PDB file of C-alpha atoms in Angstrom:
ATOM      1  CA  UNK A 439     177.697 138.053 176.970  1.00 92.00           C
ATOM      2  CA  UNK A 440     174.448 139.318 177.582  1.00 91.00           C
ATOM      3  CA  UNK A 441     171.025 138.510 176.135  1.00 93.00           C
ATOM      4  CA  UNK A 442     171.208 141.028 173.175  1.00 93.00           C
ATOM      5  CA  UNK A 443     174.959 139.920 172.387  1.00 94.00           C
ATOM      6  CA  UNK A 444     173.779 136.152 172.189  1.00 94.00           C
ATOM      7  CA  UNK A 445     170.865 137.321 169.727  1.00 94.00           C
ATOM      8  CA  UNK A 446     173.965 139.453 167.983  1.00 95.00           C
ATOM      9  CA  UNK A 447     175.769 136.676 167.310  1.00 94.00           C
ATOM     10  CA  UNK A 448     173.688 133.761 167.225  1.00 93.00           C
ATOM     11  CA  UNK A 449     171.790 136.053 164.445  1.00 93.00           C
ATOM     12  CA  UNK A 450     168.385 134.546 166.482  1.00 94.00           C
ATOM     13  CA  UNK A 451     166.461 137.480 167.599  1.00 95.00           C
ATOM     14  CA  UNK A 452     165.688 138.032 171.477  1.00 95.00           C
ATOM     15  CA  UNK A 453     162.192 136.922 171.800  1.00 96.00           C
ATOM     16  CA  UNK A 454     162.920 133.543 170.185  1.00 95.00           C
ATOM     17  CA  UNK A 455     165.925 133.021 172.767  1.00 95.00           C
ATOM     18  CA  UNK A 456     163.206 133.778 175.015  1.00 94.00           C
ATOM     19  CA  UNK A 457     160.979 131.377 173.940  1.00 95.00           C
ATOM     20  CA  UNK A 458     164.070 129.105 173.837  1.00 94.00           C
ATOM     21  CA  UNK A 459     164.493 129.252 177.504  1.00 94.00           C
ATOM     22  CA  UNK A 460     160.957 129.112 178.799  1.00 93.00           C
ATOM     23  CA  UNK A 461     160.574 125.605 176.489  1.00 92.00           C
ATOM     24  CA  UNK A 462     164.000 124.676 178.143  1.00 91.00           C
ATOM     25  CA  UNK A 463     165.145 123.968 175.159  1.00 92.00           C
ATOM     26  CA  UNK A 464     168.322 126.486 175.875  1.00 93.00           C
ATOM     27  CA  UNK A 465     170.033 126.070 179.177  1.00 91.00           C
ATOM     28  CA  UNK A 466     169.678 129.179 181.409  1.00 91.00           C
ATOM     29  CA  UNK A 467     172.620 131.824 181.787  1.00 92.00           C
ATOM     30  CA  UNK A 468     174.581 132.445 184.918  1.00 91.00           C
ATOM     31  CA  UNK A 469     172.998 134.979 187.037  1.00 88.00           C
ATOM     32  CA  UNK A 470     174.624 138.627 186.955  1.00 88.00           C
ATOM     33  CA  UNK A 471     171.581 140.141 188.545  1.00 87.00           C
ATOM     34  CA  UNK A 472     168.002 139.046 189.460  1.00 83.00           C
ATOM     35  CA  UNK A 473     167.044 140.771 186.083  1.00 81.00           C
ATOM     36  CA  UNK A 474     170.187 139.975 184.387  1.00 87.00           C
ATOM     37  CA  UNK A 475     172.556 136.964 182.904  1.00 92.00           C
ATOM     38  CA  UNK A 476     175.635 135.819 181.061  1.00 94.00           C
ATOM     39  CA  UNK A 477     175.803 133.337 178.318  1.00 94.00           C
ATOM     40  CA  UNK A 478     178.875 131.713 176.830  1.00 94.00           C
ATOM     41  CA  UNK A 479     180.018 130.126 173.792  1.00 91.00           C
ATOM     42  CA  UNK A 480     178.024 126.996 174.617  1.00 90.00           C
ATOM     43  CA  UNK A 481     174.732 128.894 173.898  1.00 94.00           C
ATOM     44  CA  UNK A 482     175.433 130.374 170.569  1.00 93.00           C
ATOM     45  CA  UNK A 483     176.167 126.301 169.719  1.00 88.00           C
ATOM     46  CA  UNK A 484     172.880 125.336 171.261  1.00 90.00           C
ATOM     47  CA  UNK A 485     171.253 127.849 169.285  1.00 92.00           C
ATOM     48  CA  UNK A 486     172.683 126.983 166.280  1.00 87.00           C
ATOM     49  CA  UNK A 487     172.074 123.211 166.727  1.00 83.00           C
ATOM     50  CA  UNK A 488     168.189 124.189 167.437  1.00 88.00           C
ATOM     51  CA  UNK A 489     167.970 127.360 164.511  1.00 87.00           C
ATOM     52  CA  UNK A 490     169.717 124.120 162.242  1.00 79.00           C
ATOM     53  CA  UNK A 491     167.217 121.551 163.760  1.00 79.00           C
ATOM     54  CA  UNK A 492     163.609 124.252 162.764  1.00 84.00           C
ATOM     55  CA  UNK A 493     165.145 124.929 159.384  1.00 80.00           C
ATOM     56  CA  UNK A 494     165.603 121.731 158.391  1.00 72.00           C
ATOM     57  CA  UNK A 495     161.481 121.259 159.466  1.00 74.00           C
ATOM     58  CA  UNK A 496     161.740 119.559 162.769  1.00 78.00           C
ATOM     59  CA  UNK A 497     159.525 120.950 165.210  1.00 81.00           C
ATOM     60  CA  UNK A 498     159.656 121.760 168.401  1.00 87.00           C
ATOM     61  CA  UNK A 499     158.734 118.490 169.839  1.00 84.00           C
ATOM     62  CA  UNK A 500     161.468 116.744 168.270  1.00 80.00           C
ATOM     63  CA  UNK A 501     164.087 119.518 169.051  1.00 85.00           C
ATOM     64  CA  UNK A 502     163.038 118.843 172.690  1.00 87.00           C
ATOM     65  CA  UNK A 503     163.766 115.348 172.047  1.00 81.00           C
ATOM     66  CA  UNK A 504     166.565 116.493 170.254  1.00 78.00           C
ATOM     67  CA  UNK A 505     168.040 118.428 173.418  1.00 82.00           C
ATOM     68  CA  UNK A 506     167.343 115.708 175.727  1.00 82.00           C
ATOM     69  CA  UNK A 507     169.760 112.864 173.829  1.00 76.00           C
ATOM     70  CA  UNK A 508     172.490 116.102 173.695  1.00 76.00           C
ATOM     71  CA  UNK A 509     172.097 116.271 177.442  1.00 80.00           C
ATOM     72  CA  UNK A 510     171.616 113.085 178.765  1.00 80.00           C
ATOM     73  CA  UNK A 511     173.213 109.949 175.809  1.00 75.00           C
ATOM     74  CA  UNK A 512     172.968 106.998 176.119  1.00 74.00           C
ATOM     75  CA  UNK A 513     176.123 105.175 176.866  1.00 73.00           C
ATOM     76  CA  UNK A 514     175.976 102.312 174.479  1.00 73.00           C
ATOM     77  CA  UNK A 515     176.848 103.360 170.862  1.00 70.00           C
ATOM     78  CA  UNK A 516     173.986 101.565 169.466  1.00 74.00           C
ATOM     79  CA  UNK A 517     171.211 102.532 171.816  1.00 74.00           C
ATOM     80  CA  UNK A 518     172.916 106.585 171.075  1.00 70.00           C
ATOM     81  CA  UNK A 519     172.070 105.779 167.570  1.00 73.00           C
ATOM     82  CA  UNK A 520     168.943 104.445 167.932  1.00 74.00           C
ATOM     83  CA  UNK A 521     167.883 107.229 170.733  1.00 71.00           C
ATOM     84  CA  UNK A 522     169.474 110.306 168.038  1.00 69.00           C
ATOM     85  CA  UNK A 523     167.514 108.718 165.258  1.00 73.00           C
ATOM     86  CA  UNK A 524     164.136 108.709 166.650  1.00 73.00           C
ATOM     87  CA  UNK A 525     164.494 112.146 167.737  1.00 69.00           C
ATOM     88  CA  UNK A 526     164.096 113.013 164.483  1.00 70.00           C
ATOM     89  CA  UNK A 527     161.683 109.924 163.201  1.00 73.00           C
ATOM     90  CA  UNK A 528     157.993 110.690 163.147  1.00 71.00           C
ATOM     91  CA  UNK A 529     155.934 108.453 165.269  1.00 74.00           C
ATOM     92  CA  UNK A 530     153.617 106.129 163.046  1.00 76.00           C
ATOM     93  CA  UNK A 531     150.510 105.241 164.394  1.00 72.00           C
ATOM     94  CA  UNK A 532     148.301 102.371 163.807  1.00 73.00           C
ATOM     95  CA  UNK A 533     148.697  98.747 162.413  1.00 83.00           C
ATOM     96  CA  UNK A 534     151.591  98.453 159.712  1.00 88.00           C
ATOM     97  CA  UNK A 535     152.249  94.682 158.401  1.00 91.00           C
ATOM     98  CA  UNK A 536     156.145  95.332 158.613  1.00 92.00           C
ATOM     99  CA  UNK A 537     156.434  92.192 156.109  1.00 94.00           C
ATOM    100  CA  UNK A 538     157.461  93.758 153.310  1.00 94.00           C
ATOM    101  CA  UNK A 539     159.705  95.985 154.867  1.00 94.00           C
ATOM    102  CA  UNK A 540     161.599  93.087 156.754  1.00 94.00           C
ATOM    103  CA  UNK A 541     162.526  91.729 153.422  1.00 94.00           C
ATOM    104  CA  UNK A 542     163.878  94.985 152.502  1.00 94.00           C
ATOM    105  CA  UNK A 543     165.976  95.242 155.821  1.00 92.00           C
ATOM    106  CA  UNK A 544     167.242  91.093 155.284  1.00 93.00           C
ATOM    107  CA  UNK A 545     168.410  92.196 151.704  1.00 93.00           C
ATOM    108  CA  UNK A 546     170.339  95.257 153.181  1.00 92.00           C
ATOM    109  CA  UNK A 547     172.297  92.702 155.783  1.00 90.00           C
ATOM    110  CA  UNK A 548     170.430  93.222 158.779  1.00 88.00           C
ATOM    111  CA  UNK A 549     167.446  91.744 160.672  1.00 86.00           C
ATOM    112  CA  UNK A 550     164.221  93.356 162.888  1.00 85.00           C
ATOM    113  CA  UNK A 551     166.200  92.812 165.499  1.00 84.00           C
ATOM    114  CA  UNK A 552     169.300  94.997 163.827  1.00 81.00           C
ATOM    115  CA  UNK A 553     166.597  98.017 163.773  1.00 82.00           C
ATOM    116  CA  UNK A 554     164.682  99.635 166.174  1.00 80.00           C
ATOM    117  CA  UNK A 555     160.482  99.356 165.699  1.00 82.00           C
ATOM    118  CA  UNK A 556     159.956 103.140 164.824  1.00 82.00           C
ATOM    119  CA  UNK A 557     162.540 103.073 162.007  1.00 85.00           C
ATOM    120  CA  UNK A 558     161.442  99.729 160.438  1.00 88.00           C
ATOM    121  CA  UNK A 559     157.813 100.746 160.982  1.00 89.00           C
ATOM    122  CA  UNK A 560     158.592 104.492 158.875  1.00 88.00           C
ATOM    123  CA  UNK A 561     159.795 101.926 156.341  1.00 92.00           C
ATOM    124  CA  UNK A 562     156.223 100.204 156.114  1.00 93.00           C
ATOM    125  CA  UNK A 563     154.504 103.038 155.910  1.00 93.00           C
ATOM    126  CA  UNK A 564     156.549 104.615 153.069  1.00 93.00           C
ATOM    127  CA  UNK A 565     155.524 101.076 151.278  1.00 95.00           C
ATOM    128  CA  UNK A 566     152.212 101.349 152.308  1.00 93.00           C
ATOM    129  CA  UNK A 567     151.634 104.876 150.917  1.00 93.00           C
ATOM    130  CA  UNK A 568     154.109 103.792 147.551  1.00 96.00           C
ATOM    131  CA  UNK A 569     151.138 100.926 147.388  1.00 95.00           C
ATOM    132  CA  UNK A 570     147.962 102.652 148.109  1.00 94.00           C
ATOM    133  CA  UNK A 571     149.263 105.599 145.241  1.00 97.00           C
ATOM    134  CA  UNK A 572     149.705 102.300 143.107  1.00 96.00           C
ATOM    135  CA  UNK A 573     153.066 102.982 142.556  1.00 97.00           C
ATOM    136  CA  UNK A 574     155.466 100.141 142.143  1.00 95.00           C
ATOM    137  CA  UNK A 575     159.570 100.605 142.585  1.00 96.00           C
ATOM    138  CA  UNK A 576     160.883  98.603 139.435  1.00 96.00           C
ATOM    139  CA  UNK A 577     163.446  96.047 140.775  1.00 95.00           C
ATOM    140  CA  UNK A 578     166.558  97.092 139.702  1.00 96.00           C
ATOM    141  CA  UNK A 579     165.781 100.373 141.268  1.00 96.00           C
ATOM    142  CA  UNK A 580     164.799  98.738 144.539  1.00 96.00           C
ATOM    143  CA  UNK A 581     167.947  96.908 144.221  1.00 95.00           C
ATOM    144  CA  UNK A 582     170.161  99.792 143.646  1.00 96.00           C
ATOM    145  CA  UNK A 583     168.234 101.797 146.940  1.00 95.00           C
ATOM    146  CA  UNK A 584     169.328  98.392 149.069  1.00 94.00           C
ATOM    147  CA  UNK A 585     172.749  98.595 147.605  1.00 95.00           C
ATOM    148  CA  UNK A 586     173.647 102.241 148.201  1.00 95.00           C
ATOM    149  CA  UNK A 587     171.736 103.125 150.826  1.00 93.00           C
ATOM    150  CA  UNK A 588     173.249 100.096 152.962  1.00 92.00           C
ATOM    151  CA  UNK A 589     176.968 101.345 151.863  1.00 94.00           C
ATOM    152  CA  UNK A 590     175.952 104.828 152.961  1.00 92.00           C
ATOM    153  CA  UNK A 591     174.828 103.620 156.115  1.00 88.00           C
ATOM    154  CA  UNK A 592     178.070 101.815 156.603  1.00 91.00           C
ATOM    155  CA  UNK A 593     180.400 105.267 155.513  1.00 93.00           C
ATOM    156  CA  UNK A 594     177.899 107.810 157.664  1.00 88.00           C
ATOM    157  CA  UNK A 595     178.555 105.130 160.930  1.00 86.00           C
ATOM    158  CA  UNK A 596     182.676 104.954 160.063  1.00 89.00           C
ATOM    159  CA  UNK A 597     182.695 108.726 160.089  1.00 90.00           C
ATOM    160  CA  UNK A 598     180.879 108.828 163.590  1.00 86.00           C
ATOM    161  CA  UNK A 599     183.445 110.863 165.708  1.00 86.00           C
ATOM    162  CA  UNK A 600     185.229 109.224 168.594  1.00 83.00           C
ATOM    163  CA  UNK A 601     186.558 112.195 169.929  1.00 83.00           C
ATOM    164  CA  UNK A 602     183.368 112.588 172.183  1.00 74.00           C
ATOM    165  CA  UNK A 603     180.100 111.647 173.547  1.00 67.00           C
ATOM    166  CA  UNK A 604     178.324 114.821 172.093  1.00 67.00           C
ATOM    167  CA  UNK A 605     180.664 115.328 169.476  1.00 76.00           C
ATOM    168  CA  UNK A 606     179.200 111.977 168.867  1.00 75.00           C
ATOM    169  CA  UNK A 607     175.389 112.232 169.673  1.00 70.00           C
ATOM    170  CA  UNK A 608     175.582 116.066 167.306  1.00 73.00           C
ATOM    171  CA  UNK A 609     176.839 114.151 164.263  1.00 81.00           C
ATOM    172  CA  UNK A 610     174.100 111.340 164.099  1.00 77.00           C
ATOM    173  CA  UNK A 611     171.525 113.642 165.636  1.00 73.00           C
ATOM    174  CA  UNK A 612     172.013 116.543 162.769  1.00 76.00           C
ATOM    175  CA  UNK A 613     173.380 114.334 160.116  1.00 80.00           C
ATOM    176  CA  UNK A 614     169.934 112.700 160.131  1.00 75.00           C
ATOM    177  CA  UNK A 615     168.074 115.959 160.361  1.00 72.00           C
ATOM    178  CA  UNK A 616     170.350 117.819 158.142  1.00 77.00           C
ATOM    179  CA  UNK A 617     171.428 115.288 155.812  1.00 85.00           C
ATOM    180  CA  UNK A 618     168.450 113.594 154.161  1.00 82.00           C
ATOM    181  CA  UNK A 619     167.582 117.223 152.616  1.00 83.00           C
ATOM    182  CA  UNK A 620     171.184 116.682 151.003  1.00 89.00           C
ATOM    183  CA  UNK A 621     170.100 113.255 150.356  1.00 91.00           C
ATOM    184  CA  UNK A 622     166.939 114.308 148.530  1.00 91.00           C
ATOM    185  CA  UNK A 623     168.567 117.002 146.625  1.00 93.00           C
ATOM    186  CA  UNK A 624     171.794 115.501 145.362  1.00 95.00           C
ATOM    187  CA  UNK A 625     169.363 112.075 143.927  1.00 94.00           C
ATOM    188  CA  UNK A 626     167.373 114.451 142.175  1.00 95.00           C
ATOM    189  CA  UNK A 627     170.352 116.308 140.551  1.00 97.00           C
ATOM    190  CA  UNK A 628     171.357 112.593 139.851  1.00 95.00           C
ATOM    191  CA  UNK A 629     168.880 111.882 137.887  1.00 94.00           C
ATOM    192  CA  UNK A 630     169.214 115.161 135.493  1.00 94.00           C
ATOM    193  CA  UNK A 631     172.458 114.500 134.990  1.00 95.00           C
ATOM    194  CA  UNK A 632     171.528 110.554 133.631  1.00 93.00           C
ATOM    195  CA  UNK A 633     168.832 112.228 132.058  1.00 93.00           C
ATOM    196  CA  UNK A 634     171.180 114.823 130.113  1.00 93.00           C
ATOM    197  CA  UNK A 635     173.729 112.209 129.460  1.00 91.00           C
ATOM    198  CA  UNK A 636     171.157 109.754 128.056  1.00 88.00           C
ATOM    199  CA  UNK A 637     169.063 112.329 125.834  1.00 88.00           C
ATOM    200  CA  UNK A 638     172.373 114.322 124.294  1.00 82.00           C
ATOM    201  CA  UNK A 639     173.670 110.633 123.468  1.00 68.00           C
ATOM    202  CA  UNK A 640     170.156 109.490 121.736  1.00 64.00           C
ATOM    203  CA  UNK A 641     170.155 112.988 120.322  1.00 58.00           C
TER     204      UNK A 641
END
């Protein structure tokens, strides 16, 4: 198909497939003409792995990053996890004391050494901004984060498909990206429903 049929389908318009192409972020077509190319059915899933990627607030920076674990993964399943995850994990700068977030990753089962740097450090800056807003997590909500979150960990990496290396590297890559909105939005819904069942039973 040509350039105009991709944007047709893909629903992305022309001069952001452009743009697409000169970042390298979508592979070129094959050549009909020096002016001219086709794309296939692998571009309109590129583009809807990047279009998914931007709408879900990554920018272009980790989409590259993004692109580049798609196209070249690593061959051990837990260095593909690690590598898909911090395509998506903000880099934090500076000096974090990761103490208090080790003891969060020993209750959930693991170690430092289960976890790659960037992801334990995000952790110790989330509890360093929790502390400096001088918020504190009551216990048995900590607890129940360690406990769930853990088991989710453990279902998301069961459902991992085996059928393929990107079939592989697209689910952890965009179940991260794409997920923790979900995440997000289903604990808040959570917590009206407690809310309505605790209220209308006071009431």
């Amino acid at each position: 198909m040509r350039i105009s049929e991709l944007s047709a389908t893909s629903g992305v318009p022309v001069a952001t497939i452009k743009y697409y192409l000169r970042e390298r972020l979508l592979p070129e077509g094959e050549r009909t003409s020096p002016t001219q190319a086709s794309y296939g059915a692998s571009h309109v899933q590129r583009l809807g792995v990047i279009r998914a990627l931007v709408d879900a607030g990554v920018g272009i920076a980790g989409v590259r990053k993004v692109i580049g674990v798609l196209e070249e993964p690593p061959e051990n399943p837990y260095d593909l996890l690690g590598a898909a995850n911090a395509a998506v994990t903000p880099v934090v700068d500076g000096d974090l004391d990761v103490t208090a977030a080790t003891a969060l990753l020993e209750r959930m089962g693991g170690s430092p050494v289960d976890c790659f740097p960037d992801q334990l450090r995000a952790v110790a800056q989330a509890l360093a901004t929790l502390d400096r807003a001088g918020f504190t997590v009551p216990p048995s909500v900590m607890d129940s984060y360690v406990t769930h979150l853990a088991a989710i960990g453990e279902a998301e990496l069961a459902a991992t498909p085996e059928t393929s290396m990107d079939d592989a590297v697209r689910y952890v890559v965009l179940g991260t990206a794409l997920v923790e909105p979900l995440i997000l939005a289903l604990r808040r819904v959570g917590e009206q429903i407690a809310a309505s069942r605790r209220f209308s039973a006071e009431g």
